[in-house]
């Protein structure tokens, strides 16, 4: 995937945007997203007529407007000759939107492509929402009847990790403290008040051993990324981020398969990471920062190990030692990550690219990673049964 | 080889769907037998049972009975539960590696504290009013 650049990005702060169904005044996805599109295109310095492809994240079922993509194209009055499509792949959806937009450019079908979407869901109470999402993370007839939830799989990762590596919950929980500190510096973050380790450990249990602050919240959000052929990016005369590598792997398993494996190796992330690094001609030691899709502390630890940012079994200790914090050896989730920046699932990966766009253009303010040149974004399906990894590089 | 059958009052919160193919699995389970399919060509087991072999895609499979014993690989206690399971929360679920070489995920019973990783467990039948589920009971 050579010759593709990320040239503009905009998003609204994650949080509660959606209003109760009975509220007289509603917050509408297309109004919020249109603001992001105009801001992102202004950020890129490109005219509306340059857009050749629109790749939308599929909205949540709680968005009443269907065929949201074509509706949105009308709302924005954008005609396209490359492609207009809504993509869907659970938590990977936003990453797939970026990937498809990059493909549209790499294949020559578009000079400029948008990866964009809105994810509204907070007006639905969590137990009701879980009736829906439990059906996404297991076999409807052979897992769901037992009461597995999406987070329960990560909790079992945590238990296995603690067992195999003799790691205490406290070490895993430092990830939540670190991410909250990062989020305190991010205007797009949902939770910005710093928390202590004691506060994290004192929260009510969600899926043992993980408590409220060790898992991602429910969030609404909207974001738009502007991708362009690198020649177009260069002609704009401003900093951009170039796509330098990309890797994907799906294990052919849905949450777990009946073939016993090393569940916490996150093999798909390891394979996708190696592919992305090989394509980029770099190794994990060359990376300046990473935005990792991690709906729980343990997931950030396991992905950081799978991608080679920490040795197996050492990821939690690396986090506890500050190696993954701003100013550390390899800052991870400088945005605050899913835990604190917020987690509108279908577009959480778009927010990861928004953060990389800010960092690699050296304009992340107080949370800027000094001289950031190489950034990595990773997202997943299931219990990281699939992973999509992109390597981006700063270009001035 | 028979699984112990434990009566549970009430209906299954999320009853599994039954097809012409899987009906045989659930009927056997109600009688205390845990069954699945084995490939006639490569002899590998699959779970859930399938009308073909997922490993080699051979179309000929045979039904076999599994032993109930296994080892807990991991577990968790679900406190924040989907609405349909809220009346059962908190409840424990886990991953069990069966002695026959299959990894399954199911409800975990009989764990007082901790996560029982590495503990021996036996599959049992939970006989609800409307049909069976299976679960793993950890040996105390
Ligand atoms: Zn076979």
PDB file of C-alpha atoms and ligand atoms in Angstrom, chain B residues 39 41-44 53 55-58, ligand 1:
ATOM      1  CA  UNK B  39     -14.509 -36.798  10.461  1.00  0.00           C
ATOM      2  CA  UNK B  41     -11.538 -39.087   6.617  1.00  0.00           C
ATOM      3  CA  UNK B  42      -9.140 -37.360   9.043  1.00  0.00           C
ATOM      4  CA  UNK B  43     -10.714 -38.595  12.300  1.00  0.00           C
ATOM      5  CA  UNK B  44     -10.588 -35.169  13.896  1.00  0.00           C
ATOM      6  CA  UNK B  53     -15.417 -31.651   8.767  1.00  0.00           C
ATOM      7  CA  UNK B  55     -10.590 -29.248   9.281  1.00  0.00           C
ATOM      8  CA  UNK B  56     -10.501 -30.992   5.866  1.00  0.00           C
ATOM      9  CA  UNK B  57     -14.017 -30.250   4.519  1.00  0.00           C
ATOM     10  CA  UNK B  58     -14.775 -33.945   4.078  1.00  0.00           C
TER      11      UNK B  58
HETATM   12 ZN1  LIG C   1     -11.552 -34.107   8.298  1.00  0.00          ZN
END
